[in-house]
PDB file of C-alpha atoms in Angstrom:
ATOM      1  CA  UNK V 278     -33.884 137.109   0.456  1.00 86.00           C
ATOM      2  CA  UNK V 279     -31.919 139.434  -1.798  1.00 95.00           C
ATOM      3  CA  UNK V 280     -32.380 140.107  -5.488  1.00 97.00           C
ATOM      4  CA  UNK V 281     -30.006 140.973  -8.314  1.00 98.00           C
ATOM      5  CA  UNK V 282     -31.793 143.269 -10.762  1.00 98.00           C
ATOM      6  CA  UNK V 283     -30.291 143.631 -14.246  1.00 98.00           C
ATOM      7  CA  UNK V 284     -31.182 146.816 -16.124  1.00 97.00           C
ATOM      8  CA  UNK V 285     -29.969 148.880 -19.068  1.00 96.00           C
ATOM      9  CA  UNK V 286     -28.450 152.327 -18.708  1.00 94.00           C
ATOM     10  CA  UNK V 287     -29.246 155.214 -21.056  1.00 92.00           C
ATOM     11  CA  UNK V 288     -25.930 154.551 -22.855  1.00 94.00           C
ATOM     12  CA  UNK V 289     -27.084 150.958 -23.585  1.00 94.00           C
ATOM     13  CA  UNK V 290     -24.701 149.428 -21.031  1.00 97.00           C
ATOM     14  CA  UNK V 291     -26.035 146.744 -18.710  1.00 97.00           C
ATOM     15  CA  UNK V 292     -25.733 147.031 -14.963  1.00 97.00           C
ATOM     16  CA  UNK V 293     -27.017 145.227 -11.906  1.00 98.00           C
ATOM     17  CA  UNK V 294     -27.933 146.191  -8.392  1.00 98.00           C
ATOM     18  CA  UNK V 295     -28.116 143.890  -5.405  1.00 98.00           C
ATOM     19  CA  UNK V 296     -31.145 144.601  -3.252  1.00 97.00           C
ATOM     20  CA  UNK V 297     -31.596 143.353   0.293  1.00 94.00           C
ATOM     21  CA  UNK V 298     -34.796 141.595   1.310  1.00 91.00           C
ATOM     22  CA  UNK V 299     -36.301 144.970   2.295  1.00 92.00           C
ATOM     23  CA  UNK V 300     -35.750 146.295  -1.253  1.00 93.00           C
ATOM     24  CA  UNK V 301     -32.868 148.609  -0.332  1.00 93.00           C
ATOM     25  CA  UNK V 302     -30.010 148.758  -2.875  1.00 96.00           C
ATOM     26  CA  UNK V 303     -26.831 147.551  -1.173  1.00 96.00           C
ATOM     27  CA  UNK V 304     -24.484 147.213  -4.174  1.00 98.00           C
ATOM     28  CA  UNK V 305     -24.386 148.754  -7.661  1.00 98.00           C
ATOM     29  CA  UNK V 306     -22.259 147.385 -10.496  1.00 97.00           C
ATOM     30  CA  UNK V 307     -20.152 149.090 -13.084  1.00 93.00           C
ATOM     31  CA  UNK V 308     -21.446 149.202 -16.669  1.00 95.00           C
ATOM     32  CA  UNK V 309     -21.145 146.167 -18.949  1.00 96.00           C
ATOM     33  CA  UNK V 310     -21.275 146.175 -22.751  1.00 96.00           C
ATOM     34  CA  UNK V 311     -23.145 142.842 -22.856  1.00 96.00           C
ATOM     35  CA  UNK V 312     -25.770 141.072 -20.788  1.00 96.00           C
ATOM     36  CA  UNK V 313     -23.449 138.057 -20.554  1.00 97.00           C
ATOM     37  CA  UNK V 314     -20.756 140.248 -19.009  1.00 96.00           C
ATOM     38  CA  UNK V 315     -23.303 141.566 -16.533  1.00 97.00           C
ATOM     39  CA  UNK V 316     -24.330 138.029 -15.601  1.00 97.00           C
ATOM     40  CA  UNK V 317     -20.667 137.100 -15.103  1.00 96.00           C
ATOM     41  CA  UNK V 318     -20.363 140.119 -12.810  1.00 96.00           C
ATOM     42  CA  UNK V 319     -23.225 138.779 -10.682  1.00 98.00           C
ATOM     43  CA  UNK V 320     -21.472 135.413 -10.375  1.00 97.00           C
ATOM     44  CA  UNK V 321     -18.296 137.230  -9.353  1.00 97.00           C
ATOM     45  CA  UNK V 322     -20.219 139.068  -6.621  1.00 98.00           C
ATOM     46  CA  UNK V 323     -21.657 135.770  -5.361  1.00 97.00           C
ATOM     47  CA  UNK V 324     -18.163 134.288  -5.103  1.00 97.00           C
ATOM     48  CA  UNK V 325     -16.147 137.265  -3.874  1.00 97.00           C
ATOM     49  CA  UNK V 326     -18.724 138.535  -1.373  1.00 97.00           C
ATOM     50  CA  UNK V 327     -17.819 135.670   0.949  1.00 97.00           C
ATOM     51  CA  UNK V 328     -14.212 136.876   1.317  1.00 97.00           C
ATOM     52  CA  UNK V 329     -13.930 139.870   3.662  1.00 97.00           C
ATOM     53  CA  UNK V 330     -10.576 140.864   2.142  1.00 97.00           C
ATOM     54  CA  UNK V 331     -12.374 141.648  -1.156  1.00 98.00           C
ATOM     55  CA  UNK V 332     -14.259 144.542   0.485  1.00 98.00           C
ATOM     56  CA  UNK V 333     -12.332 147.796   0.153  1.00 97.00           C
ATOM     57  CA  UNK V 334     -13.553 150.188   2.853  1.00 98.00           C
ATOM     58  CA  UNK V 335     -13.250 153.803   1.642  1.00 97.00           C
ATOM     59  CA  UNK V 336     -13.945 157.393   2.633  1.00 96.00           C
ATOM     60  CA  UNK V 337     -15.150 159.942   0.079  1.00 95.00           C
ATOM     61  CA  UNK V 338     -13.812 163.502  -0.037  1.00 94.00           C
ATOM     62  CA  UNK V 339     -17.005 164.697   1.678  1.00 95.00           C
ATOM     63  CA  UNK V 340     -16.323 162.436   4.680  1.00 95.00           C
ATOM     64  CA  UNK V 341     -19.026 159.884   3.826  1.00 97.00           C
ATOM     65  CA  UNK V 342     -18.064 156.218   3.929  1.00 98.00           C
ATOM     66  CA  UNK V 343     -18.597 153.511   1.318  1.00 98.00           C
ATOM     67  CA  UNK V 344     -17.132 150.252   0.095  1.00 98.00           C
ATOM     68  CA  UNK V 345     -16.126 148.611  -3.164  1.00 98.00           C
ATOM     69  CA  UNK V 346     -16.261 144.873  -3.760  1.00 98.00           C
ATOM     70  CA  UNK V 347     -13.308 143.680  -5.816  1.00 97.00           C
ATOM     71  CA  UNK V 348     -12.800 140.568  -7.910  1.00 94.00           C
ATOM     72  CA  UNK V 349      -9.759 138.327  -7.572  1.00 91.00           C
ATOM     73  CA  UNK V 350      -8.022 140.393 -10.285  1.00 93.00           C
ATOM     74  CA  UNK V 351      -8.542 143.588  -8.265  1.00 93.00           C
ATOM     75  CA  UNK V 352     -11.222 145.027 -10.545  1.00 94.00           C
ATOM     76  CA  UNK V 353     -14.173 146.715  -8.827  1.00 96.00           C
ATOM     77  CA  UNK V 354     -17.355 144.708  -9.445  1.00 95.00           C
ATOM     78  CA  UNK V 355     -19.679 146.725  -7.246  1.00 97.00           C
ATOM     79  CA  UNK V 356     -19.902 149.823  -5.072  1.00 98.00           C
ATOM     80  CA  UNK V 357     -22.115 150.691  -2.147  1.00 97.00           C
ATOM     81  CA  UNK V 358     -24.159 153.744  -1.356  1.00 95.00           C
ATOM     82  CA  UNK V 359     -22.687 156.407   0.939  1.00 96.00           C
ATOM     83  CA  UNK V 360     -22.932 155.886   4.689  1.00 96.00           C
ATOM     84  CA  UNK V 361     -22.692 158.413   7.521  1.00 96.00           C
ATOM     85  CA  UNK V 362     -20.911 156.018   9.887  1.00 96.00           C
ATOM     86  CA  UNK V 363     -18.462 153.127   9.857  1.00 96.00           C
ATOM     87  CA  UNK V 364     -21.057 150.916  11.550  1.00 96.00           C
ATOM     88  CA  UNK V 365     -23.554 151.673   8.759  1.00 96.00           C
ATOM     89  CA  UNK V 366     -20.957 150.769   6.134  1.00 97.00           C
ATOM     90  CA  UNK V 367     -20.053 147.571   7.992  1.00 97.00           C
ATOM     91  CA  UNK V 368     -23.736 146.626   8.181  1.00 96.00           C
ATOM     92  CA  UNK V 369     -23.927 147.155   4.401  1.00 96.00           C
ATOM     93  CA  UNK V 370     -20.997 144.791   3.880  1.00 98.00           C
ATOM     94  CA  UNK V 371     -22.628 142.167   6.096  1.00 97.00           C
ATOM     95  CA  UNK V 372     -25.850 142.558   4.110  1.00 97.00           C
ATOM     96  CA  UNK V 373     -23.991 141.891   0.833  1.00 97.00           C
ATOM     97  CA  UNK V 374     -22.338 138.811   2.369  1.00 97.00           C
ATOM     98  CA  UNK V 375     -25.726 137.528   3.544  1.00 97.00           C
ATOM     99  CA  UNK V 376     -27.829 138.335   0.455  1.00 97.00           C
ATOM    100  CA  UNK V 377     -25.521 137.760  -2.538  1.00 97.00           C
ATOM    101  CA  UNK V 378     -25.010 133.966  -2.503  1.00 96.00           C
ATOM    102  CA  UNK V 379     -28.675 132.998  -2.890  1.00 95.00           C
ATOM    103  CA  UNK V 380     -30.145 136.155  -4.423  1.00 97.00           C
ATOM    104  CA  UNK V 381     -32.632 135.659  -7.245  1.00 96.00           C
ATOM    105  CA  UNK V 382     -31.750 137.294 -10.586  1.00 97.00           C
ATOM    106  CA  UNK V 383     -34.428 139.424 -12.224  1.00 97.00           C
ATOM    107  CA  UNK V 384     -34.403 141.658 -15.277  1.00 96.00           C
ATOM    108  CA  UNK V 385     -35.797 145.115 -15.912  1.00 92.00           C
ATOM    109  CA  UNK V 386     -34.832 145.622 -19.568  1.00 81.00           C
TER     110      UNK V 386
END
């Protein structure tokens, strides 16, 4: 079972990561000015992660692959790590789809 972990950045913004059952980070959020905004971001991930069209598959300038998860309004709500292959990236997307809906929310503040 996955876990959303809310933490605070050095600039006092809140962020969350989604970890798979094995503890690996599979999605990292943008920064939020409030904890409530961060919590809303988690709910947006839960909802939008079930729609494959919300995953934007990208390639970085160094050739590594990654994905962004977008909300209905087109705003990026989370980004993946870098992957060496398309199959690795696709496995990451599947992991988000599987783990996000029922992931427990924890705090590290």
